[in-house]
Coordinates of C-alpha atoms in Angstrom, one line a residue:
A1 CA 27.6 14.6 -24.1
V2 CA 28.3 15.6 -20.5
V3 CA 25.3 15.7 -18.0
V4 CA 26.1 17.6 -14.9
G5 CA 24.0 16.4 -12.0
G6 CA 22.7 12.8 -11.2
G7 CA 19.1 13.7 -10.2
F8 CA 15.9 12.5 -11.8
I9 CA 16.0 14.9 -14.8
G10 CA 19.8 14.4 -15.3
L11 CA 19.4 10.6 -15.5
E12 CA 16.5 11.0 -18.0
M13 CA 18.6 13.3 -20.2
A14 CA 21.5 10.9 -20.0
E15 CA 19.3 8.0 -21.1
N16 CA 17.9 9.9 -24.0
L17 CA 21.2 11.2 -25.2
H18 CA 22.6 7.7 -25.0
A19 CA 19.7 6.4 -27.1
L20 CA 20.6 8.9 -29.8
G21 CA 24.0 7.3 -30.0
L22 CA 26.1 9.8 -28.1
D23 CA 28.9 8.9 -25.5
V24 CA 27.5 10.1 -22.3
S25 CA 29.2 11.1 -19.1
I26 CA 27.3 11.9 -15.9
I27 CA 29.1 14.1 -13.3
E28 CA 27.7 14.0 -9.9
M29 CA 29.2 16.0 -6.9
G30 CA 27.5 13.7 -4.3
N31 CA 28.5 10.1 -3.5
Q32 CA 25.4 8.7 -5.3
V33 CA 22.9 9.5 -7.9
M34 CA 19.2 10.3 -6.9
A35 CA 19.6 12.2 -3.8
P36 CA 16.0 11.5 -2.5
V37 CA 16.8 7.7 -2.2
D38 CA 19.3 6.0 0.2
F39 CA 22.6 4.6 -0.9
P40 CA 21.7 0.9 -1.2
I41 CA 18.9 1.7 -3.7
A42 CA 21.1 4.2 -5.5
A43 CA 23.9 1.6 -5.8
L44 CA 21.6 -0.7 -7.7
V45 CA 20.8 2.2 -10.1
Q46 CA 24.5 3.2 -10.5
Q47 CA 25.4 -0.4 -11.4
H48 CA 22.7 -0.5 -14.1
I49 CA 23.8 2.9 -15.5
R50 CA 27.3 1.7 -15.9
S51 CA 26.2 -1.6 -17.4
K52 CA 24.9 0.6 -20.3
G53 CA 28.4 1.9 -21.0
V54 CA 27.8 5.4 -19.5
D55 CA 30.6 7.1 -17.8
L56 CA 29.3 7.8 -14.3
R57 CA 31.6 9.8 -12.1
L58 CA 30.7 10.3 -8.4
K59 CA 32.2 12.7 -5.9
T60 CA 33.3 14.9 -8.8
S61 CA 32.2 18.4 -9.5
V62 CA 32.7 20.7 -12.5
S63 CA 35.3 23.5 -11.9
G64 CA 35.0 25.3 -15.3
F65 CA 34.6 25.2 -19.0
E66 CA 37.0 26.0 -21.9
D67 CA 36.4 26.5 -25.6
N68 CA 38.2 23.8 -27.6
N69 CA 37.9 24.7 -31.3
G70 CA 34.1 25.0 -31.0
R71 CA 33.8 22.1 -28.7
I72 CA 33.5 22.4 -24.9
N73 CA 36.3 21.3 -22.6
V74 CA 34.6 20.3 -19.2
L75 CA 37.1 20.8 -16.4
L76 CA 36.6 18.6 -13.4
S77 CA 37.6 18.8 -9.7
D78 CA 39.8 15.8 -9.9
G79 CA 42.1 17.5 -12.4
T80 CA 40.7 15.6 -15.4
S81 CA 38.6 17.0 -18.3
I82 CA 36.2 15.8 -20.9
I83 CA 35.9 17.2 -24.4
S84 CA 32.2 17.5 -25.2
D85 CA 29.8 18.6 -28.0
V86 CA 27.0 19.3 -25.6
V87 CA 26.7 20.0 -21.8
I88 CA 23.5 19.7 -19.9
L89 CA 23.4 21.5 -16.5
S90 CA 20.9 19.6 -14.3
I91 CA 22.1 20.8 -10.9
G92 CA 18.9 21.4 -9.0
V93 CA 16.2 24.0 -8.6
R94 CA 15.3 26.7 -6.1
P95 CA 12.0 28.6 -5.5
D96 CA 11.7 31.7 -7.7
T97 CA 10.3 34.1 -5.0
R98 CA 11.2 37.5 -6.5
L99 CA 7.5 38.5 -7.0
A100 CA 6.5 37.2 -3.6
T101 CA 9.4 39.1 -1.9
M102 CA 8.5 42.3 -3.8
A103 CA 4.9 41.9 -2.5
G104 CA 6.2 41.6 1.0
L105 CA 5.1 38.0 1.5
D106 CA 6.8 35.9 4.2
L107 CA 9.3 33.2 3.1
G108 CA 9.9 30.0 5.1
A109 CA 13.0 28.2 6.4
A110 CA 13.5 26.5 3.0
K111 CA 13.3 29.9 1.2
G112 CA 10.0 29.1 -0.4
I113 CA 6.8 31.1 -0.1
K114 CA 5.2 30.3 3.3
V115 CA 1.6 29.1 3.1
N116 CA -0.8 27.7 5.7
E117 CA -3.0 24.6 5.4
Y118 CA -5.4 26.5 3.1
L119 CA -2.6 27.6 0.8
Q120 CA -2.8 31.2 2.0
T121 CA 0.4 33.3 2.2
S122 CA 1.1 35.8 5.0
D123 CA -1.3 38.1 3.1
P124 CA -4.7 36.4 3.5
D125 CA -5.8 37.8 0.1
V126 CA -2.9 36.1 -1.7
Y127 CA -2.7 32.3 -2.3
A128 CA 0.2 30.3 -3.7
V129 CA 0.7 26.8 -5.1
G130 CA 3.4 24.8 -6.8
D131 CA 7.2 24.4 -6.7
A132 CA 7.8 27.8 -5.1
I133 CA 5.8 27.2 -1.9
E134 CA 6.9 25.4 1.3
F135 CA 4.7 23.7 3.9
R136 CA 4.9 21.3 6.8
N137 CA 6.2 17.9 5.9
P138 CA 3.6 15.3 7.4
I139 CA 6.4 12.9 8.3
T140 CA 9.3 15.1 9.7
G141 CA 7.1 18.1 10.7
Q142 CA 9.8 20.3 9.1
S143 CA 9.1 23.0 6.6
M144 CA 9.9 21.8 3.0
N145 CA 9.4 22.4 -0.7
T146 CA 8.2 19.8 -3.2
Y147 CA 9.1 19.9 -6.8
L148 CA 6.6 17.5 -8.2
A149 CA 3.7 18.0 -10.7
G150 CA 1.3 15.8 -8.8
P151 CA 1.1 17.7 -5.6
A152 CA 1.1 21.0 -7.5
N153 CA -1.9 20.0 -9.5
K154 CA -3.8 18.9 -6.4
Q155 CA -2.8 22.2 -4.7
G156 CA -4.3 24.1 -7.6
R157 CA -7.8 22.4 -7.2
I158 CA -7.7 22.9 -3.4
C159 CA -6.6 26.5 -3.9
A160 CA -9.3 27.3 -6.4
D161 CA -12.0 25.9 -4.1
N162 CA -10.7 27.9 -1.2
I163 CA -10.7 31.1 -3.2
V164 CA -14.2 30.7 -4.5
L165 CA -15.9 29.0 -1.5
G166 CA -13.9 30.3 1.4
N167 CA -11.3 28.2 3.2
K168 CA -13.1 24.9 3.1
Q169 CA -10.4 22.4 2.2
K170 CA -7.1 21.8 3.8
Y171 CA -3.9 20.7 2.1
N172 CA -2.3 18.0 4.1
G173 CA 1.2 18.2 2.5
A174 CA 3.2 16.0 0.3
I175 CA 5.2 12.8 1.1
N176 CA 7.2 13.3 -2.2
T177 CA 6.1 10.2 -4.1
A178 CA 8.1 10.0 -7.3
I179 CA 9.2 7.6 -10.0
V180 CA 11.7 7.7 -12.8
K181 CA 12.7 5.3 -15.7
V182 CA 16.5 4.9 -15.8
F183 CA 17.2 2.9 -19.0
D184 CA 15.5 -0.5 -18.4
M185 CA 15.1 0.0 -14.6
T186 CA 12.4 1.8 -12.7
V187 CA 13.2 3.6 -9.5
A188 CA 10.5 5.0 -7.2
T189 CA 10.3 6.6 -3.7
A190 CA 7.7 7.8 -1.2
G191 CA 8.1 9.4 2.2
T192 CA 11.4 10.3 3.9
A193 CA 14.6 8.4 3.2
S194 CA 16.5 6.9 6.1
K195 CA 19.3 9.4 5.8
H196 CA 17.0 12.3 6.0
L197 CA 15.1 10.7 9.0
K198 CA 18.6 10.4 10.8
T199 CA 19.1 14.1 10.1
A200 CA 15.7 14.9 11.5
Q201 CA 16.5 12.7 14.5
I202 CA 13.5 10.5 14.0
P203 CA 14.0 7.0 15.4
H204 CA 13.4 4.3 12.7
I205 CA 14.2 0.8 11.4
V206 CA 15.1 0.0 7.8
S207 CA 14.0 -3.4 6.2
T208 CA 14.8 -4.5 2.7
N209 CA 13.4 -7.5 0.7
H210 CA 13.9 -8.8 -2.8
A211 CA 10.9 -10.3 -4.6
G212 CA 9.7 -11.1 -8.1
S213 CA 7.4 -8.9 -10.0
H214 CA 5.0 -11.8 -10.4
A215 CA 5.0 -15.6 -9.7
G216 CA 8.5 -17.0 -10.5
Y217 CA 7.0 -20.1 -12.4
Y218 CA 5.3 -17.7 -14.8
P219 CA 7.6 -16.5 -17.6
G220 CA 9.2 -13.0 -17.4
A221 CA 9.3 -12.4 -13.6
R222 CA 11.9 -9.8 -12.6
S223 CA 13.3 -9.1 -9.2
M224 CA 12.7 -5.8 -7.3
A225 CA 14.4 -4.5 -4.2
I226 CA 12.0 -2.9 -1.7
Q227 CA 13.4 -0.9 1.2
I228 CA 11.0 0.5 3.8
A229 CA 11.6 2.6 7.0
F230 CA 9.2 2.4 9.9
T231 CA 8.9 3.5 13.6
P232 CA 10.4 1.1 16.2
E233 CA 7.3 1.0 18.4
E234 CA 4.1 0.8 16.4
G235 CA 5.7 0.1 13.0
R236 CA 4.2 3.1 11.3
L237 CA 5.5 3.5 7.8
L238 CA 7.8 6.4 7.1
S239 CA 9.2 5.7 3.6
A240 CA 9.5 3.2 0.8
Q241 CA 12.0 2.9 -2.0
I242 CA 11.9 0.4 -4.9
A243 CA 14.4 -0.4 -7.7
G244 CA 13.4 -2.9 -10.2
Y245 CA 11.6 -3.4 -13.6
D246 CA 8.0 -4.6 -14.0
G247 CA 5.4 -3.7 -11.4
V248 CA 7.5 -1.1 -9.4
D249 CA 4.9 1.6 -10.0
K250 CA 2.0 -0.2 -8.6
R251 CA 3.9 -1.2 -5.5
I252 CA 5.1 2.3 -4.7
D253 CA 1.5 3.6 -5.2
I254 CA 0.3 1.1 -2.7
I255 CA 2.8 1.8 0.0
S256 CA 2.6 5.6 -0.7
S257 CA -1.1 5.4 0.1
F258 CA -0.3 3.5 3.4
I259 CA 2.2 6.2 4.4
Q260 CA -0.2 9.0 3.7
Q261 CA -2.8 7.3 5.9
G262 CA -0.4 6.7 8.8
L263 CA -0.7 2.9 8.4
T264 CA 1.8 0.3 9.6
I265 CA 3.9 -2.6 8.5
Y266 CA 1.1 -4.9 9.8
D267 CA -1.2 -3.3 7.3
L268 CA 1.3 -4.1 4.6
A269 CA 1.4 -7.7 5.7
Q270 CA -2.4 -7.9 5.5
F271 CA -2.9 -5.9 2.2
E272 CA -5.2 -7.9 -0.1
H273 CA -4.1 -7.6 -3.7
A274 CA -5.4 -8.9 -7.0
Y275 CA -3.5 -12.1 -7.6
A276 CA -2.9 -14.2 -10.7
P277 CA 0.5 -15.6 -11.7
P278 CA 1.1 -13.0 -14.6
Y279 CA 0.6 -10.1 -12.2
S280 CA 1.8 -11.0 -8.7
S281 CA 2.4 -13.9 -6.2
A282 CA 0.1 -15.1 -3.6
K283 CA 2.4 -13.2 -1.2
D284 CA 2.9 -10.0 -3.0
P285 CA 6.3 -8.1 -2.7
V286 CA 4.3 -5.6 -0.6
N287 CA 3.2 -8.3 1.8
M288 CA 6.7 -9.7 2.0
A289 CA 8.0 -6.2 3.0
G290 CA 5.4 -6.3 5.8
F291 CA 6.3 -9.8 6.9
I292 CA 10.0 -9.1 7.1
A293 CA 9.5 -5.9 9.0
D294 CA 7.2 -7.8 11.4
N295 CA 10.0 -10.4 11.9
I296 CA 12.3 -7.5 12.9
L297 CA 9.9 -5.9 15.3
S298 CA 9.1 -9.2 16.9
G299 CA 12.7 -10.1 17.5
R300 CA 12.6 -13.1 15.2
L301 CA 15.2 -11.4 12.9
K302 CA 18.1 -9.2 13.9
V303 CA 19.6 -7.1 11.1
F304 CA 22.7 -5.2 10.2
Y305 CA 23.3 -2.9 7.3
Q306 CA 25.9 -2.4 4.6
E307 CA 27.4 0.7 6.2
D308 CA 28.0 -1.4 9.3
V309 CA 30.4 -3.9 7.5
S310 CA 33.5 -1.7 7.9
T311 CA 32.9 -1.3 11.6
L312 CA 32.1 -4.8 12.8
E313 CA 33.4 -5.6 16.3
T314 CA 36.9 -7.2 16.5
G315 CA 36.5 -10.9 16.9
S316 CA 33.1 -11.1 15.3
M317 CA 32.5 -13.6 12.5
L318 CA 31.3 -12.4 9.0
L319 CA 29.6 -15.4 7.4
D320 CA 28.9 -15.7 3.7
V321 CA 26.3 -18.4 3.2
R322 CA 26.2 -18.4 -0.6
T323 CA 27.6 -21.3 -2.7
V324 CA 31.4 -21.9 -3.1
K325 CA 31.2 -20.8 -6.7
E326 CA 29.5 -17.5 -5.7
F327 CA 31.9 -16.9 -3.0
E328 CA 35.0 -17.5 -5.2
A329 CA 33.6 -15.1 -7.8
G330 CA 33.7 -12.3 -5.2
H331 CA 33.1 -11.7 -1.6
I332 CA 33.5 -9.3 1.3
D333 CA 37.0 -9.2 2.8
S334 CA 37.4 -11.4 5.9
A335 CA 34.2 -13.3 5.2
I336 CA 34.0 -17.1 6.0
N337 CA 32.1 -19.2 3.5
I338 CA 29.7 -21.8 4.8
P339 CA 26.9 -22.4 2.2
V340 CA 23.5 -22.4 3.9
D341 CA 22.8 -26.0 2.7
E342 CA 25.9 -27.1 4.8
I343 CA 25.3 -25.1 7.8
R344 CA 23.7 -27.8 9.9
S345 CA 26.7 -30.2 9.4
R346 CA 29.3 -27.5 9.9
M347 CA 28.1 -25.8 13.1
G348 CA 31.3 -26.8 14.9
E349 CA 33.0 -24.1 12.7
I350 CA 30.8 -21.3 14.1
P351 CA 31.8 -20.0 17.5
H352 CA 29.2 -19.5 20.2
D353 CA 31.1 -16.7 21.9
K354 CA 31.2 -14.4 19.0
K355 CA 28.7 -12.2 17.2
I356 CA 27.7 -13.7 13.8
Y357 CA 27.0 -11.4 10.9
I358 CA 25.5 -13.3 7.9
Y359 CA 25.1 -12.2 4.3
C360 CA 24.0 -13.8 1.0
E361 CA 22.9 -12.3 -2.3
A362 CA 19.4 -11.0 -1.6
G363 CA 18.7 -11.8 2.0
L364 CA 16.7 -15.1 1.9
R365 CA 19.5 -17.5 2.4
G366 CA 21.0 -15.3 5.1
Y367 CA 17.6 -15.4 6.8
L368 CA 17.4 -19.2 6.7
A369 CA 20.9 -19.5 8.1
H370 CA 20.0 -16.9 10.8
R371 CA 17.0 -18.9 11.9
I372 CA 18.9 -22.2 11.9
L373 CA 21.5 -20.8 14.3
R374 CA 19.0 -19.0 16.5
Q375 CA 17.0 -22.3 16.9
E376 CA 20.3 -24.1 17.8
G377 CA 21.2 -21.7 20.6
W378 CA 23.1 -18.9 19.0
D379 CA 21.7 -15.4 20.1
E380 CA 24.0 -12.7 18.7
V381 CA 23.2 -13.5 15.1
Y382 CA 22.4 -10.8 12.5
N383 CA 21.4 -11.0 8.8

């Protein structure tokens, strides 16, 4: 089976076809699956997909189809082809606005049916809801579509009330909270991804943490990666993305609610959750996301990102603080290995006149090394 398109539906199709015993290829024209999330989260998903034996091809498009004795020869942009028994085209959606256009209703910048806060179209006697409408995004302020069942159902209730009772209830827009099961992994998103915030020229900071789904000493805890974006001044939350296993759903729902209410990373840090070892830790992953973001805003922690690695300044030092065994198993080119447990006794190997960029596996050991160096007089240190 060939699935064309690595979005939510395409990945669900690939999983189900794989479960039926088919050899599955996913063809995605972009450089990542799941366009609503940022690359670091998508990379975790891609690694998991490939671990299942699925043939995932990125930066590849379909150029055509040929009949091959009753089977389908899928021609690809890189000159290769795949013989397939079934092809699924999961290549996106667009609003079906033919009826609205025939009725003379206005369309918006995103080519959806333009509605106001009461879900009225340009004709006050006509209301519209669902995937075909567009409205103001509460984060970016730009006009947008939302292809999700949750917002559509809520729009339906608001619209019905406004038709029957007069325009009594406003629709505040959607922040595109979504979740998908990808094989064993769960991936969720809420708000506006960092890449889209950059496009909209909205200043923001990104913070990532890795935490267990529940207390580590209770059996069965699984790690999840949480990435949040927030404003540089007051720390107002703009987005969250989570990739993990157990407990992803409840964390994204919590942070989605905070984003909708215009709350901040400090509210995340103070969030009071129900704690028992089978369900969480005394400091929930949501709290940890708030703590780390607070460290960044306060200046206790300076960060750099994966896309910065290839453009680090000449003469800077890239420091890998994992164990020697981990380093030897694979590391970033040009990195120097000083395990965090040895860093106090090997400070003579770390120059004071260079910028120091630290990495580990999940961020914690890098943070500890960062704090040690900052306390010992190094200033230009980044984790």
